[in-house]
Short mmCIF file of C-alpha atoms in Angstrom, two decimals:
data_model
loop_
_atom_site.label_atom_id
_atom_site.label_comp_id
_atom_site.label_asym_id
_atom_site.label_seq_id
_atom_site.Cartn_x
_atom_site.Cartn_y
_atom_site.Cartn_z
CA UNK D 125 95.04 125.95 101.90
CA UNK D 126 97.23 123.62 103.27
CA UNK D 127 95.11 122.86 106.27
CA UNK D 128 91.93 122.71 103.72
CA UNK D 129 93.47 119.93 101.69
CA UNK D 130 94.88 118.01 104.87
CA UNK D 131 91.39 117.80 106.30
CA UNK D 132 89.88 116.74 103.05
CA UNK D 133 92.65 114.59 102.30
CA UNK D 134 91.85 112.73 105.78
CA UNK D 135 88.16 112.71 104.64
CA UNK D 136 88.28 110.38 101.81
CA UNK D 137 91.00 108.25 103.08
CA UNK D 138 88.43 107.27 106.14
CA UNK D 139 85.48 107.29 103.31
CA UNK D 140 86.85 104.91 101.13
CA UNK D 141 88.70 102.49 104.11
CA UNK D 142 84.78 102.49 105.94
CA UNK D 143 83.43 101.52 101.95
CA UNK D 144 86.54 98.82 101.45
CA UNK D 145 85.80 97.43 105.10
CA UNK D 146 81.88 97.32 104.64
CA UNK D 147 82.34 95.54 101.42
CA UNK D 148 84.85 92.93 103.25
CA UNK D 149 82.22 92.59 105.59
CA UNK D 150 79.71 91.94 103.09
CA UNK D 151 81.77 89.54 101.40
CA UNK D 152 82.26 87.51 105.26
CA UNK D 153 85.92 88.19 104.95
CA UNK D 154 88.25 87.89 108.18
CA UNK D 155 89.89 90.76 109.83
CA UNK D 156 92.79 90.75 107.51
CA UNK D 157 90.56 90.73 104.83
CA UNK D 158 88.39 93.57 105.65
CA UNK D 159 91.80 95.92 106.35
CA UNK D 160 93.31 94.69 102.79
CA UNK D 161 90.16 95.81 101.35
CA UNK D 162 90.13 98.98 103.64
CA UNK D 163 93.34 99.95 102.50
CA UNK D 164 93.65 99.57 98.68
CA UNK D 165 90.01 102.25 97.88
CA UNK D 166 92.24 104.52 100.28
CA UNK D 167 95.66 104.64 98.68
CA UNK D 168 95.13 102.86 95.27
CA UNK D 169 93.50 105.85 93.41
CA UNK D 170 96.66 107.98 94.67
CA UNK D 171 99.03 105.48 93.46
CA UNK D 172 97.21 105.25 89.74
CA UNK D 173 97.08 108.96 89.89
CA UNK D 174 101.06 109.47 90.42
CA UNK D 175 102.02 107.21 88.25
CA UNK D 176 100.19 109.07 85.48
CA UNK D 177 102.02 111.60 86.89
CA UNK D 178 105.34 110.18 87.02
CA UNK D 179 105.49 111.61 90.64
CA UNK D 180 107.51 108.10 91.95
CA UNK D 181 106.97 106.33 94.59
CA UNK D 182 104.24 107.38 94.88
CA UNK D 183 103.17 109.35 98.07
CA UNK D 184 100.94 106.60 99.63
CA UNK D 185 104.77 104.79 99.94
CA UNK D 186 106.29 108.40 101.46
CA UNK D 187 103.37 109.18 103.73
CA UNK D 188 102.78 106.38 106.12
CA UNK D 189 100.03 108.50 107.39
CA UNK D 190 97.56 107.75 104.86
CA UNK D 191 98.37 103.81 105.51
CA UNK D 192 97.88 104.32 109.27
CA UNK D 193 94.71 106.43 108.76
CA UNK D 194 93.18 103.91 106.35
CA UNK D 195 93.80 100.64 108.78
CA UNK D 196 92.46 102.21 111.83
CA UNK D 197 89.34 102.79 110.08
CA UNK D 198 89.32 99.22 109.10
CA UNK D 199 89.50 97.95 112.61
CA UNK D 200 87.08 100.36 113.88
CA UNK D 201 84.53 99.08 111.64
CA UNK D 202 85.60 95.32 112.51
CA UNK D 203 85.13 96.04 116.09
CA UNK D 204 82.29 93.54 117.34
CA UNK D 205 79.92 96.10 118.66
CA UNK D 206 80.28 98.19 115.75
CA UNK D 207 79.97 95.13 113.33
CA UNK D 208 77.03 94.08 115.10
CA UNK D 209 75.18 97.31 114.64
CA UNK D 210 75.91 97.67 110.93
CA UNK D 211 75.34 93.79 109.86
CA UNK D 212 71.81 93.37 111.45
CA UNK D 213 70.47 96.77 109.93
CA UNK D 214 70.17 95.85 106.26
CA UNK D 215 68.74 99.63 105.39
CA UNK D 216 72.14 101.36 107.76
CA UNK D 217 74.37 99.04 105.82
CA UNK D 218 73.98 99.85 102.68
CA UNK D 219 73.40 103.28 103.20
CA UNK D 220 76.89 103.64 104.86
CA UNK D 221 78.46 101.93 102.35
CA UNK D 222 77.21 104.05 99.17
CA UNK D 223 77.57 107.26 101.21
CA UNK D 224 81.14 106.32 102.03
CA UNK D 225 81.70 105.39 99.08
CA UNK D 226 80.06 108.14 97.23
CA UNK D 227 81.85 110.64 99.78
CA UNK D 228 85.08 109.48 98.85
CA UNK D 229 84.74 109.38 95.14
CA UNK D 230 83.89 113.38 95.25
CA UNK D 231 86.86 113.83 97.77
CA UNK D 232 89.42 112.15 95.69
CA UNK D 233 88.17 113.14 92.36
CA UNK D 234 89.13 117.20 93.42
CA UNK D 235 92.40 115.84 94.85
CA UNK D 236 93.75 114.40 92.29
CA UNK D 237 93.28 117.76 90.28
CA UNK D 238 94.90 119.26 93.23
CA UNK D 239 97.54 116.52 93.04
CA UNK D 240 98.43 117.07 89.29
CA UNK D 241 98.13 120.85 90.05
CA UNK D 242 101.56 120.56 92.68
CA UNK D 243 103.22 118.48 90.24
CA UNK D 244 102.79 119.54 86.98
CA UNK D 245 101.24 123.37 87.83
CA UNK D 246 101.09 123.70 83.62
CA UNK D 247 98.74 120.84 83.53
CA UNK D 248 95.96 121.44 80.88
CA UNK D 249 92.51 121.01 81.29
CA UNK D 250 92.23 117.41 79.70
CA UNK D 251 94.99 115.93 81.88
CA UNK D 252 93.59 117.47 85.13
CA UNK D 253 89.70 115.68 84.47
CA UNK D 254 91.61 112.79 83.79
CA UNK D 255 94.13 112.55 86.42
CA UNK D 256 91.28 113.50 88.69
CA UNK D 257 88.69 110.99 86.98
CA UNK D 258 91.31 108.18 87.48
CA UNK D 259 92.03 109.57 91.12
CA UNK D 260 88.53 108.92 92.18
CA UNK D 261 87.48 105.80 90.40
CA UNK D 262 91.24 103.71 90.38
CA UNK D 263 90.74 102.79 93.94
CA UNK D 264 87.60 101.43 94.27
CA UNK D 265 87.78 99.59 90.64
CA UNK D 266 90.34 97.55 92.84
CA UNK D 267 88.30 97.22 95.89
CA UNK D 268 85.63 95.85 93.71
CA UNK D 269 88.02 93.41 91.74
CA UNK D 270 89.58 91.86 94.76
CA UNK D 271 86.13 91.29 96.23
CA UNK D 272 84.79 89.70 92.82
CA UNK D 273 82.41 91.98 92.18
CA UNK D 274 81.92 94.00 88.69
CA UNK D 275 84.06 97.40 89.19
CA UNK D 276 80.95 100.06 90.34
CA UNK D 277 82.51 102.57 87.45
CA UNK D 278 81.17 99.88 84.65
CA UNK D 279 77.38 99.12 85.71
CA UNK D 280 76.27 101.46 88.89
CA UNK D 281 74.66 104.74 89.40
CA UNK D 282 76.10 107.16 87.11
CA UNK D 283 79.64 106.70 88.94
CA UNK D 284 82.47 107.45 86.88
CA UNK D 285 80.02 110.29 85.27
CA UNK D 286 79.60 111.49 88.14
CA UNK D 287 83.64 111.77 88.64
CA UNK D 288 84.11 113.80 85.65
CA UNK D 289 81.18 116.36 86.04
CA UNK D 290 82.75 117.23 89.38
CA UNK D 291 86.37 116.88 87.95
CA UNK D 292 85.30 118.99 85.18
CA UNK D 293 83.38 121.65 87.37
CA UNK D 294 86.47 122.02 89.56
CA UNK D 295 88.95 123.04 86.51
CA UNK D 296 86.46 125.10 85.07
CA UNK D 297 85.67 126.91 88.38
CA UNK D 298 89.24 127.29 89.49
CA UNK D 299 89.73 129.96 86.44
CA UNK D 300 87.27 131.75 87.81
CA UNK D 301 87.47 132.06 92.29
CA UNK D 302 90.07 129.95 94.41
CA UNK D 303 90.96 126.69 93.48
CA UNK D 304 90.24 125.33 97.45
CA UNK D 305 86.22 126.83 96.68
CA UNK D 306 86.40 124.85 93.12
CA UNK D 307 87.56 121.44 94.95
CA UNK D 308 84.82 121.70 97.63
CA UNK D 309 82.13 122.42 94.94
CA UNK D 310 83.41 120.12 92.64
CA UNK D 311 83.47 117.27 95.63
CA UNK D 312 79.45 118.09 96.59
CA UNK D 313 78.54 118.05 93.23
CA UNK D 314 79.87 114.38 92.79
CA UNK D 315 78.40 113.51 95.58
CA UNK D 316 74.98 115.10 94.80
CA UNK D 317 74.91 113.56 91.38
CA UNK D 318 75.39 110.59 93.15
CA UNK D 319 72.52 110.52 95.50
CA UNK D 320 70.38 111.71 92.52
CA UNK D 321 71.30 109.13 90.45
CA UNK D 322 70.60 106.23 93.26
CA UNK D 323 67.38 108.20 94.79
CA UNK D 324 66.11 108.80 90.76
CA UNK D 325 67.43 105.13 89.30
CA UNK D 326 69.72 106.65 86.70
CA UNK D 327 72.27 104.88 85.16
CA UNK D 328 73.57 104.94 81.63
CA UNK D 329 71.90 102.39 79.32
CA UNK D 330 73.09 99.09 79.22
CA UNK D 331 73.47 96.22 76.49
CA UNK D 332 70.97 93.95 77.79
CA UNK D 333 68.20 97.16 77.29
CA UNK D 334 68.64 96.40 73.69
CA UNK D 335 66.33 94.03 72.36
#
């Protein structure tokens, strides 16, 4: 189990550092830039999600590995070659970035159940979807902030509904067979409502629909 979360741990941390460093490269921001905004998707969902916790610091602050993880993803994506390739194919670019991004939301959605499991192993239901809701959406509501666009959970493609049908799947499931089968089917479903909901144009209706 250990080794299971570990590895998916890993995966969202690069996920959301390649959609923080895309979008800093979208915006034209400098090298600095593109890390900052690498970093806080990676480790700012984890540092929401133990405060609600009370689990202080939090681990992001006890675990330079995430930090380290998170940066070298950053620079990978800065490198020229790399840059080049993504920037000059429009249809790549954007598909990276809301895979990544998409990836990450279903990864740190389950681990933030997982999270609030370890700590608090009484946790009911409620707190769990919520911890794990806030998990996978606090991050990249930052991201989004710092690079002045409108946070993705408020206007895009079914994305914070998509968190808590996977959150929710995952605490239901893990009743039921092994909490490490409930995270992984909890993350694809996030990740499948996701690509639905961009492939399909679904998104929840909005003010300016109203006539």
């Amino acid at each position: 189990m250990d080794v299971f979360v570990t590895i998916l741990e890993m995966i969202g941390i690069v996920s959301f550092a390649a959609s923080g460093a895309l979008t800093a490269m979208k915006k034209h921001m400098d090298l600095f830039g593109v890390i900052v905004l690498g970093l806080v998707p990676s480790i700012g969902g984890g540092i929401v999600r133990d405060l609600i916790l009370g689990n202080t610091p939090p681990l992001a602050f006890s675990n330079p590995a995430y930090t380290i993880v998170a940066v070298t993803t950053s620079i990978i994506i800065f490198i020229p070659w790399v840059r080049h390739h993504l920037m000059h194919k429009e249809r790549l670019f954007e598909y990276s970035l809301f895979f990544m991004d998409s990836l990450g939301l279903g990864v740190f959605t389950v681990m933030g159940i997982w999270n609030a499991l370890e700590f608090l192993p009484e946790s009911g239901s409620f707190l769990l979807v919520f911890v794990g809701v806030m998990t996978g959406v606090g991050g990249g509501m930052i991201r989004d902030v710092l690079a002045g666009d409108m946070p993705y959970i408020l206007v895009k493609h079914i994305y914070a509904c998509a968190s808590i049908v996977g959150a929710v799947c995952c605490v239901l499931l893990r009743k039921i067979i092994p909490l490490y089968l409930a995270m992984l089917i909890g993350c694809i479903l996030v990740l499948t409502v996701r690509l639905l909901a961009a492939h399909y144009h679904w998104n929840l209706p909005k003010a300016d629909d109203i006539e």
